[in-house]
Coordinates of C-alpha atoms and ligand atoms in Angstrom, one line a residue:
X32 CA 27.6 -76.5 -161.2
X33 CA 30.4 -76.7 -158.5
X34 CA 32.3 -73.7 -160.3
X35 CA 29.1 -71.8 -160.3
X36 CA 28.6 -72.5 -156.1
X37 CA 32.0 -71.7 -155.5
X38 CA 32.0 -67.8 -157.5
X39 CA 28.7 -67.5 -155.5
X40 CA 30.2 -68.6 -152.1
X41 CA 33.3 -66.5 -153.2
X42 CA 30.4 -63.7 -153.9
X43 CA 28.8 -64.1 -151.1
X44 CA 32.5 -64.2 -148.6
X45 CA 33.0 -60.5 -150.4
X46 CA 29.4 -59.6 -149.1
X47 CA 30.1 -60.8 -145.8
X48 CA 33.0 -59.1 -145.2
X49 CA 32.1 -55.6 -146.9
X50 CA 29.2 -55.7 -144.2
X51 CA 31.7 -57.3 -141.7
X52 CA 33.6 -54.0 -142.0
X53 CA 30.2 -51.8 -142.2
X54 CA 29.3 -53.0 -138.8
X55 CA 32.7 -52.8 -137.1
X56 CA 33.1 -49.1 -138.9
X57 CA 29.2 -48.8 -137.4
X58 CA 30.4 -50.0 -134.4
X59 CA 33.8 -47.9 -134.1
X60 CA 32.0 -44.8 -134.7
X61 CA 29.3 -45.1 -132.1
X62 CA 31.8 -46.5 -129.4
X63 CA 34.2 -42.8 -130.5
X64 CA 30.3 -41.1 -130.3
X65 CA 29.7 -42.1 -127.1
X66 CA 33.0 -41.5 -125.6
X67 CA 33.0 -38.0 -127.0
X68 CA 29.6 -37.9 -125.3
X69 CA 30.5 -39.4 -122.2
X70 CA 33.7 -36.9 -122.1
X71 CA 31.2 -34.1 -121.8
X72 CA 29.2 -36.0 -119.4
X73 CA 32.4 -36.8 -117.1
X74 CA 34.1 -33.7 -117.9
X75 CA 33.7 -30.8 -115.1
X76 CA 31.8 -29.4 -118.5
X77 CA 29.8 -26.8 -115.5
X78 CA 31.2 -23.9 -117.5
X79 CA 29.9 -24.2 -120.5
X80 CA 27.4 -22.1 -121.6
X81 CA 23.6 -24.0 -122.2
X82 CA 23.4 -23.1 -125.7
X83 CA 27.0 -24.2 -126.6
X84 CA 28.5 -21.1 -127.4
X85 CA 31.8 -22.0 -125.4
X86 CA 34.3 -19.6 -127.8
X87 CA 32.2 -16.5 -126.3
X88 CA 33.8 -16.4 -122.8
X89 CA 35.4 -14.5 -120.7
X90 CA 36.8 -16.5 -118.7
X91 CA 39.4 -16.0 -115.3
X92 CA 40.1 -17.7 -112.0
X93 CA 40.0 -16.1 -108.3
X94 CA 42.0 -17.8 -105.9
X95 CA 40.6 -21.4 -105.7
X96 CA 37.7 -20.5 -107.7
X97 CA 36.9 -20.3 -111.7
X98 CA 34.2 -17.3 -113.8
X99 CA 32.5 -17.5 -117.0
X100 CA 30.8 -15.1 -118.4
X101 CA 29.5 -15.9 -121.8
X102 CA 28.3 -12.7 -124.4
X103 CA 26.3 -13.2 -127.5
X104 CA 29.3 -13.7 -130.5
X105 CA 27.2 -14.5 -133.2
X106 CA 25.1 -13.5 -136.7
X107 CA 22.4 -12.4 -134.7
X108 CA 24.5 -10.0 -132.7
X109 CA 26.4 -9.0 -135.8
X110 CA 27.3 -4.9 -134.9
X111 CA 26.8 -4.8 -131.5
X112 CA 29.7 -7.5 -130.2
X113 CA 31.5 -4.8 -128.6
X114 CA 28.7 -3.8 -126.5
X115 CA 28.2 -7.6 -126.0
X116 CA 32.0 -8.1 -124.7
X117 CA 31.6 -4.5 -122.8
X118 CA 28.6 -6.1 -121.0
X119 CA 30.4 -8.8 -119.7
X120 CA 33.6 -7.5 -118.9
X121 CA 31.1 -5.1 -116.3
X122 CA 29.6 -8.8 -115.1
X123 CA 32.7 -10.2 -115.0
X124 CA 34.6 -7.5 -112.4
X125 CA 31.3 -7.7 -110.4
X126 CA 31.7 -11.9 -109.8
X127 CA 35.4 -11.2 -109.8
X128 CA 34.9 -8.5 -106.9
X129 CA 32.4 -10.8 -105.0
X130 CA 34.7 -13.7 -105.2
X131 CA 37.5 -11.9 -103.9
X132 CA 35.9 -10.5 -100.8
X133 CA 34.1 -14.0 -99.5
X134 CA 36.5 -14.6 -96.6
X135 CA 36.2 -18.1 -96.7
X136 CA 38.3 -20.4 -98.9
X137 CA 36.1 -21.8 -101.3
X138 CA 37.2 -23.6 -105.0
X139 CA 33.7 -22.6 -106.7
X140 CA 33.1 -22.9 -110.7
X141 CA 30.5 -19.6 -111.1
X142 CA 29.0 -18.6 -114.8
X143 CA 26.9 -16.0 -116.0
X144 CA 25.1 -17.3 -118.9
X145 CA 22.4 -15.5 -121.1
X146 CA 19.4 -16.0 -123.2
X147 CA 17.8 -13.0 -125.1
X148 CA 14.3 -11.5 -125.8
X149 CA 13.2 -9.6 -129.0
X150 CA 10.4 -7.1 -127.5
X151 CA 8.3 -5.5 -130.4
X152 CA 10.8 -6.7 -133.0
X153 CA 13.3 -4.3 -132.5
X154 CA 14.7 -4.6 -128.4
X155 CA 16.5 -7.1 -128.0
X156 CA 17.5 -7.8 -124.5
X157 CA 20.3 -9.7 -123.2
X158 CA 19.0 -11.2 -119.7
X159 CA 21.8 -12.9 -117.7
X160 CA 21.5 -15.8 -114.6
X161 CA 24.7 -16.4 -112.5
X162 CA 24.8 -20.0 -111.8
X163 CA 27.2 -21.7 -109.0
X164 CA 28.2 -25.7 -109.3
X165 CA 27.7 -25.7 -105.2
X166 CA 24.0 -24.8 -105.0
X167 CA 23.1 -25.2 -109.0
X168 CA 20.8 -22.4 -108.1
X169 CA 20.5 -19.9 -111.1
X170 CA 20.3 -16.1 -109.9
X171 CA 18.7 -13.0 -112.0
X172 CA 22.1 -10.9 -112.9
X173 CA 20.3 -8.0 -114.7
X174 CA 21.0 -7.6 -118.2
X175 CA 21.0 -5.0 -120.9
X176 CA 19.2 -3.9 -124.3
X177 CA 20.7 -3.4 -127.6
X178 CA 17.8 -1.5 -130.2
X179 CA 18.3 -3.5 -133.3
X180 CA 17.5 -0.9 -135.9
X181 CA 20.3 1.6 -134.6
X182 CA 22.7 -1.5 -133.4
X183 CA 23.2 1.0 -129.7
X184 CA 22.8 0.2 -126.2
X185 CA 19.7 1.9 -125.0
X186 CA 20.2 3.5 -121.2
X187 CA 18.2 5.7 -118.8
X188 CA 19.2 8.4 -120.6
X189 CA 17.3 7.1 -124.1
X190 CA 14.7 5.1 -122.8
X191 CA 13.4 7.8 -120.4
X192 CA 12.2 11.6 -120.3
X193 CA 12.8 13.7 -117.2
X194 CA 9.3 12.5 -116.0
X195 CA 9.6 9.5 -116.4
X196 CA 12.6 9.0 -114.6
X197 CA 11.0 11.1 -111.7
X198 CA 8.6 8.5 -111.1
X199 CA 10.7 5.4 -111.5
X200 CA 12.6 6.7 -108.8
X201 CA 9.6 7.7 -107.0
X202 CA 8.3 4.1 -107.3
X203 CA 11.3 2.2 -106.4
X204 CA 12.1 4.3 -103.6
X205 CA 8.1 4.0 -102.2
X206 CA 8.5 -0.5 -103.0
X207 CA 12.3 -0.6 -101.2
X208 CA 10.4 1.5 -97.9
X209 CA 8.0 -1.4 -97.8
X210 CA 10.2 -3.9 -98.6
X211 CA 11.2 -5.8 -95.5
X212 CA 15.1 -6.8 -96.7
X213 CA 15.4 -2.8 -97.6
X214 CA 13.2 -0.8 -95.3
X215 CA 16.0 0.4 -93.5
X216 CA 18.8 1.3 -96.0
X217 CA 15.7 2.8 -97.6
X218 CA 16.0 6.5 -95.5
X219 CA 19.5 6.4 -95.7
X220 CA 21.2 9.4 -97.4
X221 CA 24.1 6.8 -100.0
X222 CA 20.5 5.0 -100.8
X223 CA 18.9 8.2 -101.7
X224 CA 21.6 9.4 -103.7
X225 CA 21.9 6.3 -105.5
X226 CA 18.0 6.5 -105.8
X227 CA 17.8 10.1 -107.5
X228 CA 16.0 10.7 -111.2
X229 CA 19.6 10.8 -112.6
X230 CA 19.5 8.6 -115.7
X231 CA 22.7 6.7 -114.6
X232 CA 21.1 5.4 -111.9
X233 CA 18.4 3.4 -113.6
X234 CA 20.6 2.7 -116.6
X235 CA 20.9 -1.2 -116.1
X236 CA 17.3 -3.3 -117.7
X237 CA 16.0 -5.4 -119.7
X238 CA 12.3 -5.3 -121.4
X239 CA 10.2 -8.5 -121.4
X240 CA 6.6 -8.5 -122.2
X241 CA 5.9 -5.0 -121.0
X242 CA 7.8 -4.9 -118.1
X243 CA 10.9 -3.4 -116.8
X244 CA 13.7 -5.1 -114.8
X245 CA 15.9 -2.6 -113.5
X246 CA 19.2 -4.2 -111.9
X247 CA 21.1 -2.4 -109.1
X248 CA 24.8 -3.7 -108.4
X249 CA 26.4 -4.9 -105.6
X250 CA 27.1 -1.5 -103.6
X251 CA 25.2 1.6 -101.1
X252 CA 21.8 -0.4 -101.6
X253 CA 22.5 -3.5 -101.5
X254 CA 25.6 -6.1 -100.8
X255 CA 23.9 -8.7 -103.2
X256 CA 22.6 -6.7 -106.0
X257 CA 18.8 -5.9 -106.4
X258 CA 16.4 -6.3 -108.8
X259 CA 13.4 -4.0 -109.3
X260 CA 10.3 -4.2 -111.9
X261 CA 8.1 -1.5 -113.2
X262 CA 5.6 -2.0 -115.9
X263 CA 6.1 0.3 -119.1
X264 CA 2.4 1.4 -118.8
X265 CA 3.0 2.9 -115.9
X266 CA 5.3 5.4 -117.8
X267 CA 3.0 5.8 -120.9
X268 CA 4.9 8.4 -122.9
X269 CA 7.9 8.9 -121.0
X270 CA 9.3 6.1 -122.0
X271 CA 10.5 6.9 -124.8
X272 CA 10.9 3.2 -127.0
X273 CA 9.0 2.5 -129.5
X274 CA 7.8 -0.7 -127.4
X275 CA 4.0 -0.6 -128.1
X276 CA 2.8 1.0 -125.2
X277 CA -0.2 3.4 -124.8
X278 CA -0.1 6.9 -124.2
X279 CA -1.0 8.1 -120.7
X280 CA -4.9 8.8 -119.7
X281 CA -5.5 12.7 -119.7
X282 CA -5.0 13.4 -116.1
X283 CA -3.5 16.6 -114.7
X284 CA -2.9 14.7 -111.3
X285 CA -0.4 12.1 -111.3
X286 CA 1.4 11.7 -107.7
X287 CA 3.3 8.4 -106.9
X288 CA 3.0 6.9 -103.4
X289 CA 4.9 8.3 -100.4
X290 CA 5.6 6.2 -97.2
X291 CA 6.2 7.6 -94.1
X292 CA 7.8 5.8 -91.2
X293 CA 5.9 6.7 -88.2
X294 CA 9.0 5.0 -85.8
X295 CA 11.3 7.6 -87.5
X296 CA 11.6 11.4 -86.4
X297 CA 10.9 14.1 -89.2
X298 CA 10.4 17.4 -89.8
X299 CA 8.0 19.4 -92.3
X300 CA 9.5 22.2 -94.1
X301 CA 6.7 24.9 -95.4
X302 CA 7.0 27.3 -97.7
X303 CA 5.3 30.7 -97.8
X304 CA 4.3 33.6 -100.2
X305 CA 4.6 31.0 -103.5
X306 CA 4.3 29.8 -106.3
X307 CA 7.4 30.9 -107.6
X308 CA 8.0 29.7 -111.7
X309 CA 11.5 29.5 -110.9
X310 CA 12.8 29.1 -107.1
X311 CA 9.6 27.0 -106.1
X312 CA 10.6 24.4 -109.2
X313 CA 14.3 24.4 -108.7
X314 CA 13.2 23.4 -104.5
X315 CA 10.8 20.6 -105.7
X316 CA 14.2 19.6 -108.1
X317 CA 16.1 19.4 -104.5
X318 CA 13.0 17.7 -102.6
X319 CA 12.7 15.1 -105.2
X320 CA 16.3 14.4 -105.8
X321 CA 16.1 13.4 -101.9
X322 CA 13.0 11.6 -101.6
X323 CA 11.6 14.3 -99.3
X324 CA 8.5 16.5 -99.6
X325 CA 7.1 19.7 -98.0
X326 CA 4.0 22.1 -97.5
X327 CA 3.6 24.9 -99.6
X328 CA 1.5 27.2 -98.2
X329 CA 0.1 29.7 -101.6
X330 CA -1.2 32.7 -101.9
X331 CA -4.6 32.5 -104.4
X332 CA -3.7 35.0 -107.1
X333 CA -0.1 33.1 -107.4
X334 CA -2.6 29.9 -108.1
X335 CA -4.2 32.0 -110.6
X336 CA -1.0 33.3 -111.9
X337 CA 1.2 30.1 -112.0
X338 CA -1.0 27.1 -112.5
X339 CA 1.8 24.9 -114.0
X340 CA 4.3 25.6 -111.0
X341 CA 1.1 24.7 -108.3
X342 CA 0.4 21.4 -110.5
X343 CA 4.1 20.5 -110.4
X344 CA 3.9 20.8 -106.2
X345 CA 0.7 18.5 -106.2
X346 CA 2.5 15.8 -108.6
X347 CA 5.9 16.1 -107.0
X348 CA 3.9 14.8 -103.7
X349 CA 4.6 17.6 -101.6
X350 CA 1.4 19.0 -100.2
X351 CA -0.4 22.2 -101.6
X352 CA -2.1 24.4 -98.6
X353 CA -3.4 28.0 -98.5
X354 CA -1.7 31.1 -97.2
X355 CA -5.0 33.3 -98.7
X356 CA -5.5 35.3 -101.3
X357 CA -3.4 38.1 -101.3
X358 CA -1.8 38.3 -97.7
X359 CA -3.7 41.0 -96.2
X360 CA -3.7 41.2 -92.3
X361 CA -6.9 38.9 -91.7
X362 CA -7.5 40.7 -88.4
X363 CA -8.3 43.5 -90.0
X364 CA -11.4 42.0 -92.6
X365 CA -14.6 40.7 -91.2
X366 CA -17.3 39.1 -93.3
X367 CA -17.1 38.0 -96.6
X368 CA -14.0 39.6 -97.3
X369 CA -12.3 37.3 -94.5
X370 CA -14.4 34.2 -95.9
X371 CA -13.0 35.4 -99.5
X372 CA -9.6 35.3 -98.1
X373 CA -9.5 31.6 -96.6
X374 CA -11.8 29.9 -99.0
X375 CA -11.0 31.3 -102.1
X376 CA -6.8 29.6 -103.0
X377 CA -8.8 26.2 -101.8
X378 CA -11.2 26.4 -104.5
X379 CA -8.5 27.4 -107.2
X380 CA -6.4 24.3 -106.6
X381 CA -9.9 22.1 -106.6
X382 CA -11.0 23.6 -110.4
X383 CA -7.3 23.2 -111.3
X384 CA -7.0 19.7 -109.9
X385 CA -10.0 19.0 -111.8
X386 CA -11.7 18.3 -108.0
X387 CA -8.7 15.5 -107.3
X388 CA -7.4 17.5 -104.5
X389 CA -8.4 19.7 -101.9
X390 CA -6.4 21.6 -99.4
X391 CA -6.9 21.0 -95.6
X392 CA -4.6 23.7 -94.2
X393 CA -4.2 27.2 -93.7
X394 CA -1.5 29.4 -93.0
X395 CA -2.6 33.2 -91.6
X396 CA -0.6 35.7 -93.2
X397 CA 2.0 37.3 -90.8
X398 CA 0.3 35.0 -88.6
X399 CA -2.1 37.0 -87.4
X400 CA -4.9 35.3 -85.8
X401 CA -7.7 36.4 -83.5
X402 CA -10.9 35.1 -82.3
X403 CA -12.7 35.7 -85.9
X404 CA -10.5 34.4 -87.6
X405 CA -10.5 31.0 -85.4
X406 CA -14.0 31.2 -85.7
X407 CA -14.7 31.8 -89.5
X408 CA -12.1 29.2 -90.5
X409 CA -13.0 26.0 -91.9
X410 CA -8.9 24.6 -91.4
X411 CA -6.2 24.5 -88.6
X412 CA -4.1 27.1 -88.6
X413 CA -0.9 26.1 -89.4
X414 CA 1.6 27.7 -87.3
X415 CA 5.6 26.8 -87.3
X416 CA 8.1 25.7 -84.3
X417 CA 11.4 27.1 -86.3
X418 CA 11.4 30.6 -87.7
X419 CA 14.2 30.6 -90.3
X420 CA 13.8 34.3 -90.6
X421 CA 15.0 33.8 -94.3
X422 CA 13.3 36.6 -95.6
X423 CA 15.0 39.0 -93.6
X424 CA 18.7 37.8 -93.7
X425 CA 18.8 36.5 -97.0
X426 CA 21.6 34.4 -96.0
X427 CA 21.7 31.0 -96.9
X428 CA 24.2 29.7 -94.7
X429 CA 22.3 31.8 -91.6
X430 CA 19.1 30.0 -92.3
X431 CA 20.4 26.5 -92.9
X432 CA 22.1 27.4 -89.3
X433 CA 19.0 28.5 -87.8
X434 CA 16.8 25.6 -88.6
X435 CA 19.5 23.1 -87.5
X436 CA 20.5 24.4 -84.2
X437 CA 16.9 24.1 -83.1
X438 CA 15.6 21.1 -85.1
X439 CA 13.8 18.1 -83.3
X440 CA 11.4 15.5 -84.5
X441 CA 8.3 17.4 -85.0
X442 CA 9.7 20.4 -86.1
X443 CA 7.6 23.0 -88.5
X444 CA 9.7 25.2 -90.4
X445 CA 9.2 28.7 -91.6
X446 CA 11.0 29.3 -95.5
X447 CA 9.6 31.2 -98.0
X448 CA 9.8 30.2 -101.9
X449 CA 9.6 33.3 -103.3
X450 CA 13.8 34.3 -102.7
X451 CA 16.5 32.7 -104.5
X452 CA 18.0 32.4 -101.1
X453 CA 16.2 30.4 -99.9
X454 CA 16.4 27.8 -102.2
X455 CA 20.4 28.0 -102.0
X456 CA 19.5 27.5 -98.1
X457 CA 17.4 24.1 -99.3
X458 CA 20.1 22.5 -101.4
X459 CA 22.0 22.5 -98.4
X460 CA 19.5 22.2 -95.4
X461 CA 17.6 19.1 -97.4
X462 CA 20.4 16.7 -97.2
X463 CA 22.1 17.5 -93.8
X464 CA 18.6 16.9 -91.9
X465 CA 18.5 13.6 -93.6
X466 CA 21.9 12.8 -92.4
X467 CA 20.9 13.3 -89.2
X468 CA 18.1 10.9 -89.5
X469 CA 14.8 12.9 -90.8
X470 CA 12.1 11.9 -93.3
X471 CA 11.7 15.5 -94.5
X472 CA 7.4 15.3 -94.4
X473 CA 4.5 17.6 -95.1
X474 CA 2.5 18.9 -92.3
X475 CA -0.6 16.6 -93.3
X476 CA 2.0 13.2 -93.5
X477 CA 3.4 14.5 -90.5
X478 CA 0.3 14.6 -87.8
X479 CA -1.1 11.6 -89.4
X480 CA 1.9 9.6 -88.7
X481 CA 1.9 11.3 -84.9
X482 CA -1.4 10.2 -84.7
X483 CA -2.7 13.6 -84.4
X484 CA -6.6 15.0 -85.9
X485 CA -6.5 18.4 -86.1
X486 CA -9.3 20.5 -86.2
X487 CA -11.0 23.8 -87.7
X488 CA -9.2 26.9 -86.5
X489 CA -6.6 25.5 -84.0
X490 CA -3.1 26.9 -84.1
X491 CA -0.8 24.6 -84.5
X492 CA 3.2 24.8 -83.9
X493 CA 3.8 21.4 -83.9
X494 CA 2.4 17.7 -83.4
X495 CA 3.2 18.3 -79.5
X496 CA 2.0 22.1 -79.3
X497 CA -1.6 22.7 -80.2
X498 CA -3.8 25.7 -78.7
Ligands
LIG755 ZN1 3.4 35.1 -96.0

């Protein structure tokens, strides 16, 4: 019996300590667990990324201060690293840049972390917050998209046609005029510039749910950076992803917003004689690429002739008026062939325009007026303060010189877009009057923002000079 108790107790010792040594083992590793887990907790751990890809870094110090900018390094970004590290290297000058201009000694630890989005399984975007461990505030740093079937980086230039990019630029320049941070770098030529349909400059987005976020960098716009959102519906068919969006309703008129700053001089350029295939679309190129529009005053059978060229006027946002039918001397008809002559361009544009738009001014060929014609006329006859005389020199430099030694806010100029001239004259004119400070107008944007009504067959020079 006593042997028998004593192998048990014996037994029973070995149990003990076996689970003696399992517990302190137990214990040991949960005391290493937490230090390991209190390390991460004590550590100045800040930058690290969320999602614990801490190999992916580039990482770099600025005087007292320390950057992180972590890039996707992983199977699901298998092919595309390169664009990944490229990405970040852009992200990491720009917080290096910052850093170094703050003129205040500060010892900051910044990161630019990520998460991605897979839009209509095949875009995946790359969306990036900057994150400070001072204010612990996370900031939208733009991103970029990688289309997962051909493993590139998709840009303005592939994500957009030539109309499409038109009205992005349109749009953001219209929402930066009525933003209150932006409205005045808004009219400023560097902002326009950087604002033009060029694919470059609306290169840097990401796509989430339908929507664009375009992401301007530190620079002409804006020292901190902007961000910018458009809806992909609004582009329909010009964008050019294969992101599920519909086509565009059938609609021959399409114009994006214009604002017009009533506290800021301009000037309305007009254009006689036109359409013109060629020099009236290479001036609405040069109007566009500076936010600016004008009045095109047409003559009917061009209308007839050109219908493409006299829609592109109407969507581009500059203003589409009469200059008759076929330019006769209206002081020499009476009777319906007068009426004929200043009804008849009006209701052209309304059948092409599908009735959308209507034209409210008139331009008398030569501009030769008399009583009748003041009488039979259903518009205000447009007249002009600045009388290029570019179809008679036919020098570009002369009529670029003529319109700014007399400009003034108000101003109604006289060009015709029928020469090649002329628009040589434009491509120079357009910008310079901006960089003096005009919003480049049409005559109808013009007197509204002056506050002016006009009314059936007055002549009208400017805002200021009405008989
Ligand atoms: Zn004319």
């Amino acid at each position: 019996m006593q042997k028998k108790r004593k192998r048990k107790i014996r037994r029973l010792r070995v149990g003990n300590l076996i689970l003696l040594m399992s517990v302190a083992v137990l214990v040991l590793a949960m005391i290493a667990g937490g230090t390991i887990y209190l390390f991460h907790l004590i550590q100045p751990g800040f930058l690290r990324s969320q999602n614990g890809r801490e190999a992916e870094a580039l990482r770099g110090e600025v005087r007292e201060s320390e950057i992180a900018v972590f890039y996707p390094d992983e199977e699901s970004s298998a092919g595309w690293t390169d664009i990944a590290r490229q990405q970040a290297e852009v992200l990491f000058n720009q917080l290096q840049s910052t850093l170094n201009q703050q003129t205040e000694q500060t010892s900051l630890r910044v990161k630019a972390d990520y998460r991605t989005h897979l839009e209509n399984g095949r875009y995946c975007s790359v969306i990036y917050t900057i994150e400070d461990d001072q204010t612990q505030q996370s900031q939208p740093a733009g991103g970029y998209v990688i289309d997962m079937t051909t493993l590139t980086l998709v840009d303005g230039s592939t994500a957009f046609d030539q109309a499409g990019l038109q009205w992005i630029s349109a749009q953001f320049r219209n929402a930066m005029k009525n933003r209150e941070d932006m409205k005045e770098v808004a009219y400023t030529l560097p902002f326009i510039e950087a604002s033009a349909w060029d694919s470059g400059n609306f290169s840097a987005f990401t796509l989430e749910e339908g929507t664009l976020k375009f992401t301007f960098r530190p620079g002409v716009m804006s020292e901190q950076g902007l961000q910018w959102e458009l809806p992909v519906s609004e582009l329909g068919e010009h964008f050019l992803l294969d992101a599920g969006q519909s086509p565009l309703p059938e609609n021959k008129v399409r114009i994006a917003p214009r604002t017009v700053d009533p506290n800021r001089p301009m000037v309305a350029l007009t254009f006689d004689d036109g359409p013109h295939p060629t020099n009236t679309v290479q001036i609405l190129e040069v109007l566009q690429r500076y936010d600016s529009a004008a009045t095109f005053f047409m003559q009917g059978y061009r209308v007839e002739k050109y219908p493409e060229t006299t829609l592109m006027v109407i969507n581009s946002g500059s203003e589409a008026a009469s200059h008759s039918y076929s330019h006769p001397k209206l002081t020499k008809l009476s009777g319906d062939s007068l009426a004929f002559q200043l009804d008849k361009t009006t209701q052209l544009v309304e059948e092409l325009t599908d009735w959308q738009v209507t034209i409210r001014l008139f331009r008398p060929p030569y501009g030769l007026v008399n009583d009748q014609v003041r009488q039979t006329s259903a518009y205000p006859l447009i007249m002009w303060s600045i009388d290029t005389l570019d179809w008679k020199t036919r020098d570009p430099q002369q009529t670029v010189d003529n319109t700014l030694s007399e400009v003034k806010d108000g101003s109604i100029v006289l060009l015709h877009d029928i020469h090649a001239e002329t628009v040589e004259a434009v491509r120079q004119l357009v910008p310079a009057l901006i960089e003096q400070g005009y919003q480049l107008v049409t005559v109808d944007e013009m007197m509204q923002a002056k506050g002016v009504t006009l009314s059936a067959g007055q002549k009208v020079f400017s805002p200021y000079d009405i008989k």
